[in-house]
Short mmCIF file of C-alpha atoms and ligand atoms in Angstrom, two decimals:
data_model
loop_
_atom_site.label_atom_id
_atom_site.label_comp_id
_atom_site.label_asym_id
_atom_site.label_seq_id
_atom_site.Cartn_x
_atom_site.Cartn_y
_atom_site.Cartn_z
CA UNK A 1 21.79 -43.96 3.50
CA UNK A 2 18.13 -44.79 4.09
CA UNK A 3 16.39 -46.86 1.39
CA UNK A 4 13.54 -44.79 -0.05
CA UNK A 5 11.29 -46.15 -2.77
CA UNK A 6 8.36 -43.83 -3.23
CA UNK A 7 8.29 -40.22 -2.19
CA UNK A 8 5.13 -38.12 -1.87
CA UNK A 9 5.43 -34.39 -2.52
CA UNK A 10 2.88 -31.65 -1.92
CA UNK A 11 2.39 -27.90 -1.61
CA UNK A 12 -0.04 -26.59 0.99
CA UNK A 13 -1.43 -23.39 2.50
CA UNK A 14 -0.96 -20.01 0.78
CA UNK A 15 1.00 -20.51 -2.44
CA UNK A 16 4.28 -18.66 -2.87
CA UNK A 17 6.40 -17.85 -5.94
CA UNK A 18 9.16 -20.46 -6.15
CA UNK A 19 7.06 -23.41 -5.00
CA UNK A 20 7.27 -24.84 -8.52
CA UNK A 21 11.06 -24.42 -8.56
CA UNK A 22 11.22 -26.31 -5.25
CA UNK A 23 8.93 -29.02 -6.56
CA UNK A 24 11.14 -29.43 -9.61
CA UNK A 25 14.26 -29.75 -7.44
CA UNK A 26 12.61 -32.35 -5.19
CA UNK A 27 11.43 -34.45 -8.15
CA UNK A 28 14.72 -34.28 -10.04
CA UNK A 29 16.83 -35.04 -6.96
CA UNK A 30 14.60 -38.00 -6.12
CA UNK A 31 14.71 -39.33 -9.69
CA UNK A 32 18.50 -39.08 -9.77
CA UNK A 33 18.53 -41.25 -6.63
CA UNK A 34 16.20 -43.84 -8.23
CA UNK A 35 13.26 -42.85 -6.05
CA UNK A 36 9.77 -42.82 -7.54
CA UNK A 37 7.78 -39.64 -6.97
CA UNK A 38 4.07 -39.20 -6.40
CA UNK A 39 2.60 -35.71 -6.57
CA UNK A 40 -0.17 -35.10 -4.04
CA UNK A 41 -2.60 -32.52 -5.42
CA UNK A 42 -4.27 -29.82 -3.27
CA UNK A 43 -2.08 -30.35 -0.19
CA UNK A 44 -3.59 -32.21 2.78
CA UNK A 45 -7.06 -32.13 1.21
CA UNK A 46 -5.76 -34.15 -1.75
CA UNK A 47 -3.84 -36.47 0.58
CA UNK A 48 -7.09 -37.39 2.33
CA UNK A 49 -8.88 -37.83 -1.02
CA UNK A 50 -6.05 -39.87 -2.58
CA UNK A 51 -5.66 -37.25 -5.33
CA UNK A 52 -2.27 -38.54 -6.50
CA UNK A 53 -0.30 -38.25 -9.74
CA UNK A 54 2.85 -40.12 -10.78
CA UNK A 55 5.71 -37.71 -11.55
CA UNK A 56 9.02 -38.02 -13.33
CA UNK A 57 11.82 -35.66 -14.35
CA UNK A 58 9.88 -34.51 -17.39
CA UNK A 59 6.69 -33.71 -15.50
CA UNK A 60 8.50 -30.78 -13.90
CA UNK A 61 9.98 -29.40 -17.15
CA UNK A 62 9.41 -25.70 -17.79
CA UNK A 63 7.88 -24.88 -14.42
CA UNK A 64 10.92 -23.34 -12.72
CA UNK A 65 9.93 -19.82 -13.74
CA UNK A 66 6.21 -20.10 -12.97
CA UNK A 67 4.35 -18.63 -9.99
CA UNK A 68 1.61 -20.59 -8.21
CA UNK A 69 2.00 -24.36 -7.86
CA UNK A 70 1.27 -26.99 -10.51
CA UNK A 71 0.16 -29.36 -7.73
CA UNK A 72 -2.36 -26.75 -6.52
CA UNK A 73 -2.72 -25.80 -2.90
CA UNK A 74 -5.43 -25.74 -0.25
CA UNK A 75 -6.08 -25.24 3.44
CA UNK A 76 -7.72 -28.37 4.90
CA UNK A 77 -9.98 -28.40 7.95
CA UNK A 78 -10.33 -32.19 7.71
CA UNK A 79 -6.58 -32.66 8.23
CA UNK A 80 -6.92 -30.84 11.55
CA UNK A 81 -8.89 -33.84 12.85
CA UNK A 82 -7.39 -37.20 13.89
CA UNK A 83 -9.91 -38.99 11.58
CA UNK A 84 -8.76 -36.88 8.61
CA UNK A 85 -5.13 -37.66 9.32
CA UNK A 86 -5.90 -41.38 9.70
CA UNK A 87 -7.56 -41.37 6.29
CA UNK A 88 -4.52 -39.56 4.83
CA UNK A 89 -2.24 -42.23 6.31
CA UNK A 90 -4.46 -44.95 4.78
CA UNK A 91 -4.27 -43.32 1.35
CA UNK A 92 -0.48 -42.95 1.53
CA UNK A 93 -0.13 -46.61 2.58
CA UNK A 94 -2.31 -47.77 -0.28
CA UNK A 95 -0.18 -45.74 -2.73
CA UNK A 96 2.96 -47.25 -1.10
CA UNK A 97 4.38 -43.82 -0.32
CA UNK A 98 7.14 -44.23 2.27
CA UNK A 99 8.21 -40.62 2.87
CA UNK A 100 6.98 -37.05 2.29
CA UNK A 101 8.29 -33.62 1.37
CA UNK A 102 5.95 -30.80 2.45
CA UNK A 103 6.33 -27.34 0.92
CA UNK A 104 4.47 -24.60 2.80
CA UNK A 105 4.25 -22.22 5.72
CA UNK A 106 3.68 -22.62 9.46
CA UNK A 107 0.28 -24.34 9.22
CA UNK A 108 1.63 -26.84 6.69
CA UNK A 109 4.70 -27.66 8.73
CA UNK A 110 2.72 -27.89 11.96
CA UNK A 111 0.38 -30.36 10.23
CA UNK A 112 3.37 -32.34 8.94
CA UNK A 113 4.88 -32.56 12.37
CA UNK A 114 1.65 -33.71 14.06
CA UNK A 115 1.17 -36.27 11.27
CA UNK A 116 4.69 -37.60 11.78
CA UNK A 117 4.20 -37.92 15.53
CA UNK A 118 0.97 -39.88 15.00
CA UNK A 119 1.85 -42.07 12.01
CA UNK A 120 5.66 -42.05 11.77
CA UNK A 121 5.84 -41.50 8.01
CA UNK A 122 9.20 -39.72 7.51
CA UNK A 123 8.71 -36.11 6.46
CA UNK A 124 10.92 -33.14 5.63
CA UNK A 125 9.58 -29.61 5.24
CA UNK A 126 10.62 -26.84 2.86
CA UNK A 127 9.71 -23.29 3.96
CA UNK A 128 7.34 -21.85 1.37
CA UNK A 129 5.44 -18.68 2.30
CA UNK A 130 5.63 -15.05 1.28
CA UNK A 131 5.41 -14.04 4.96
CA UNK A 132 9.00 -15.08 5.85
CA UNK A 133 7.76 -15.87 9.36
CA UNK A 134 9.37 -19.29 9.85
CA UNK A 135 12.02 -19.92 12.46
CA UNK A 136 15.02 -21.86 11.08
CA UNK A 137 15.64 -20.00 7.83
CA UNK A 138 16.73 -16.48 6.99
CA UNK A 139 14.35 -16.35 4.03
CA UNK A 140 11.35 -18.43 3.02
CA UNK A 141 10.61 -19.36 -0.60
CA UNK A 142 8.46 -16.60 -2.13
CA UNK A 143 9.36 -13.83 0.27
CA UNK A 144 11.86 -12.08 -1.99
CA UNK A 145 9.46 -12.06 -4.94
CA UNK A 146 6.54 -10.79 -2.84
CA UNK A 147 8.71 -8.09 -1.31
CA UNK A 148 9.81 -6.90 -4.75
CA UNK A 149 6.22 -6.92 -6.01
CA UNK A 150 5.11 -4.80 -3.05
CA UNK A 151 8.05 -2.47 -3.53
CA UNK A 152 7.35 -1.99 -7.22
CA UNK A 153 3.76 -1.06 -6.38
CA UNK A 154 4.87 1.38 -3.69
CA UNK A 155 7.15 3.08 -6.22
CA UNK A 156 4.17 3.52 -8.54
CA UNK A 157 1.98 4.83 -5.74
CA UNK A 158 4.75 7.27 -4.81
CA UNK A 159 4.48 8.91 -8.25
CA UNK A 160 0.75 9.55 -8.02
CA UNK A 161 0.86 10.45 -4.31
CA UNK A 162 3.46 13.08 -5.06
CA UNK A 163 1.53 14.46 -8.05
CA UNK A 164 -1.54 15.09 -5.87
CA UNK A 165 0.15 15.71 -2.52
CA UNK A 166 -1.83 12.85 -1.05
CA UNK A 167 -1.52 10.61 1.96
CA UNK A 168 -1.59 6.93 0.98
CA UNK A 169 -2.12 4.04 3.36
CA UNK A 170 -0.70 1.03 1.54
CA UNK A 171 -1.62 -2.33 3.01
CA UNK A 172 0.71 -5.25 2.37
CA UNK A 173 0.35 -8.91 3.35
CA UNK A 174 1.52 -10.25 6.68
CA UNK A 175 -1.15 -11.57 9.01
CA UNK A 176 1.21 -12.19 11.92
CA UNK A 177 4.48 -10.73 10.79
CA UNK A 178 5.86 -7.48 9.42
CA UNK A 179 8.74 -8.70 7.27
CA UNK A 180 7.24 -7.57 3.96
CA UNK A 181 5.97 -4.30 5.45
CA UNK A 182 9.19 -3.32 7.18
CA UNK A 183 11.48 -4.18 4.29
CA UNK A 184 9.36 -2.53 1.61
CA UNK A 185 8.95 0.53 3.84
CA UNK A 186 12.72 0.93 3.96
CA UNK A 187 13.18 0.06 0.28
CA UNK A 188 10.32 2.35 -0.77
CA UNK A 189 11.19 5.22 1.56
CA UNK A 190 7.83 5.12 3.38
CA UNK A 191 7.21 7.86 5.91
CA UNK A 192 5.77 5.42 8.46
CA UNK A 193 5.37 1.67 8.85
CA UNK A 194 2.91 -0.20 11.09
CA UNK A 195 3.51 -3.89 11.79
CA UNK A 196 1.92 -6.64 13.92
CA UNK A 197 5.01 -6.92 16.14
CA UNK A 198 4.40 -3.47 17.67
CA UNK A 199 1.30 -1.82 19.13
CA UNK A 200 -0.13 0.97 16.99
CA UNK A 201 -0.37 4.16 19.03
CA UNK A 202 -2.97 6.16 17.07
CA UNK A 203 -2.04 9.43 18.75
CA UNK A 204 1.56 9.21 17.59
CA UNK A 205 0.41 8.04 14.12
CA UNK A 206 -1.77 11.15 13.88
CA UNK A 207 1.02 13.44 15.15
CA UNK A 208 3.44 12.01 12.61
CA UNK A 209 0.99 12.40 9.73
CA UNK A 210 0.17 15.97 10.74
CA UNK A 211 3.85 16.86 10.89
CA UNK A 212 4.44 15.37 7.42
CA UNK A 213 1.36 16.72 5.71
CA UNK A 214 0.95 20.12 7.42
CA UNK A 215 4.37 21.25 8.68
CA UNK A 216 6.41 19.73 5.85
CA UNK A 217 3.64 19.76 3.26
CA UNK A 218 4.76 16.44 1.75
CA UNK A 219 2.89 13.62 0.13
CA UNK A 220 3.29 10.60 2.38
CA UNK A 221 3.14 6.84 2.28
CA UNK A 222 2.26 4.79 5.34
CA UNK A 223 2.91 1.06 4.89
CA UNK A 224 0.50 -1.03 6.96
CA UNK A 225 0.90 -4.78 7.43
CA UNK A 226 -2.51 -6.48 7.22
CA UNK A 227 -2.11 -7.91 10.74
CA UNK A 228 -1.30 -4.55 12.35
CA UNK A 229 -3.23 -4.36 15.62
CA UNK A 230 -5.45 -1.30 15.02
CA UNK A 231 -7.26 -3.19 12.25
CA UNK A 232 -5.43 -2.53 8.99
CA UNK A 233 -5.34 0.30 6.46
CA UNK A 234 -9.11 0.70 5.99
CA UNK A 235 -9.75 0.92 9.73
CA UNK A 236 -6.99 3.50 10.17
CA UNK A 237 -8.36 5.51 7.24
CA UNK A 238 -11.79 5.49 8.87
CA UNK A 239 -10.29 6.77 12.11
CA UNK A 240 -8.50 9.61 10.30
CA UNK A 241 -11.59 10.52 8.26
CA UNK A 242 -13.66 10.75 11.44
CA UNK A 243 -11.20 13.23 12.91
CA UNK A 244 -11.98 16.78 11.78
CA UNK A 245 -8.35 17.87 12.11
CA UNK A 246 -7.57 15.62 9.11
CA UNK A 247 -10.38 17.04 6.97
CA UNK A 248 -8.03 18.86 4.60
CA UNK A 249 -5.84 15.80 3.98
CA UNK A 250 -6.48 14.02 0.69
CA UNK A 251 -6.29 10.39 1.78
CA UNK A 252 -6.37 7.18 -0.25
CA UNK A 253 -6.10 3.50 0.71
CA UNK A 254 -4.42 0.94 -1.53
CA UNK A 255 -4.58 -2.73 -0.56
CA UNK A 256 -2.00 -4.72 -2.55
CA UNK A 257 -3.51 -8.05 -1.49
CA UNK A 258 -2.94 -11.18 -3.55
CA UNK A 259 -0.90 -9.40 -6.24
CA UNK A 260 1.94 -10.14 -3.82
CA UNK A 261 1.38 -13.89 -4.03
CA UNK A 262 1.51 -14.24 -7.81
CA UNK A 263 4.08 -13.72 -10.53
CA UNK A 264 7.31 -15.28 -11.65
CA UNK A 265 9.74 -16.01 -8.82
CA UNK A 266 12.78 -13.76 -8.52
CA UNK A 267 16.25 -15.14 -9.25
CA UNK A 268 16.90 -15.28 -5.52
CA UNK A 269 13.74 -17.32 -4.87
CA UNK A 270 14.49 -19.72 -7.74
CA UNK A 271 17.97 -20.45 -6.38
CA UNK A 272 16.74 -20.74 -2.78
CA UNK A 273 13.90 -23.07 -3.82
CA UNK A 274 16.23 -25.24 -5.90
CA UNK A 275 18.77 -25.59 -3.09
CA UNK A 276 16.14 -26.36 -0.45
CA UNK A 277 14.27 -28.85 -2.64
CA UNK A 278 17.45 -30.81 -3.27
CA UNK A 279 18.43 -30.60 0.41
CA UNK A 280 15.02 -31.94 1.47
CA UNK A 281 15.47 -35.19 -0.46
CA UNK A 282 19.11 -35.59 0.58
CA UNK A 283 18.12 -35.06 4.22
CA UNK A 284 15.55 -37.84 3.99
CA UNK A 285 18.21 -40.12 2.45
CA UNK A 286 20.54 -39.27 5.35
CA UNK A 287 17.83 -40.47 7.73
CA UNK A 288 16.48 -37.11 8.93
CA UNK A 289 12.80 -36.71 9.58
CA UNK A 290 10.37 -34.29 11.18
CA UNK A 291 12.74 -31.46 10.30
CA UNK A 292 12.67 -28.43 8.02
CA UNK A 293 15.54 -27.54 5.72
CA UNK A 294 16.36 -23.83 5.78
CA UNK A 295 19.05 -21.42 4.70
CA UNK A 296 21.03 -19.56 7.35
CA UNK A 297 23.96 -17.37 6.31
CA UNK A 298 23.84 -19.00 2.87
CA UNK A 299 24.24 -22.51 4.30
CA UNK A 300 21.66 -25.28 4.46
CA UNK A 301 20.57 -25.86 8.04
CA UNK A 302 18.21 -28.39 9.56
CA UNK A 303 15.71 -27.40 12.28
CA UNK A 304 13.36 -29.75 14.17
CA UNK A 305 9.88 -29.13 12.76
CA UNK A 306 8.44 -28.39 16.20
CA UNK A 307 10.81 -25.41 16.64
CA UNK A 308 9.81 -24.01 13.25
CA UNK A 309 6.25 -23.29 14.26
CA UNK A 310 6.53 -23.03 18.05
CA UNK A 311 9.33 -20.45 18.03
CA UNK A 312 8.85 -16.91 16.81
CA UNK A 313 11.18 -15.49 14.19
CA UNK A 314 11.62 -11.87 15.15
CA UNK A 315 11.93 -8.92 12.84
CA UNK A 316 15.08 -6.88 13.18
CA UNK A 317 14.11 -3.98 15.45
CA UNK A 318 17.18 -2.09 14.28
CA UNK A 319 15.50 -1.91 10.86
CA UNK A 320 12.41 -0.39 12.45
CA UNK A 321 14.61 2.30 13.97
CA UNK A 322 16.29 2.80 10.59
CA UNK A 323 12.95 3.33 8.88
CA UNK A 324 12.09 6.01 11.47
CA UNK A 325 15.45 7.77 11.13
CA UNK A 326 15.22 7.86 7.35
CA UNK A 327 11.58 8.93 7.06
O1 LIG B 401 0.37 -16.97 4.52
C1 LIG B 401 0.52 -16.18 3.41
C2 LIG B 401 -0.62 -15.21 3.27
O2 LIG B 401 -0.43 -14.62 2.02
C3 LIG B 401 -0.75 -14.15 4.37
O3 LIG B 401 0.16 -13.09 4.27
C4 LIG B 401 -2.18 -13.74 4.22
O4 LIG B 401 -2.69 -13.23 5.40
C5 LIG B 401 -2.86 -15.02 3.86
O5 LIG B 401 -1.89 -15.85 3.26
C6 LIG B 401 -4.04 -14.87 2.93
O6 LIG B 401 -4.61 -16.12 2.76
P1 LIG B 401 -5.78 -16.44 1.73
O7 LIG B 401 -5.17 -16.50 0.37
O8 LIG B 401 -6.30 -17.75 2.18
O9 LIG B 401 -6.76 -15.32 1.83
#
């Protein structure tokens, strides 16, 4: 066992439901191992500014069920510079912090890994992002909740689309990955799904929509991931509206946006976050560093941080085929 005295904990990048549950698990596991905990507010920005708060078991009471993050989050340009990281190291040293747990997505974990390589402060990452795009874990903290939020909204849109026989383009989050889009398309019975992992062929999109709306005379839902390569739901709508053969189609765009980031975490996210938060502290005590804890086939697994952000986690192309078969 490695002797740890003071642990710094922070959340960074886009917040995700379940970050608070993870934070709680980290703090309580640390406290039960007689480790002091310092909360670092506003991610790397707060680390550079020395925006620190002492935490104990009680400071994380009644947060398990809350969305957002009580430590706040931020994206920091200063931390991308060597000077910014040097200042962060100076602040951590002054606060006598001897190890870190970082909760966030690819940018956060990439920053943590670069920081470790430069300054050798032990760090373990917990995957926290609604995008589910991190290698080394089946699910990221927040993904299940965001997916269910998107799905609930698609169900509601389905009702009104059907009532008016409309075509809806529903844009969901996912700048570089289509996990939310693909899974809520299957769960919501969407007629078509467009994701960043595949090229959008506008001719076949138009043919499909014509077949649905004219030949089958159905209301239709197209789920579009925000990072889809044609330019997202609004751009696709513009293209269809400029095409006279779509003039009779009643088309609406609905961008779900940040509704997917908020809200109480699902049961699945709360359990995942609690298990990963505990595993992060125990991994540090076992001497691991520069790794991310993840969950693969319901077991905690450790992945070198570098692999987390340099390797691509692929969507399941069989699910893409399934969505086409069922549409
Ligand atoms: O990384 C999570 C995410 O929600 C992406 O899906 C989305 O593209 C991005 O964050 C939005 O970031 P911001 O809140 O900074 O606009």
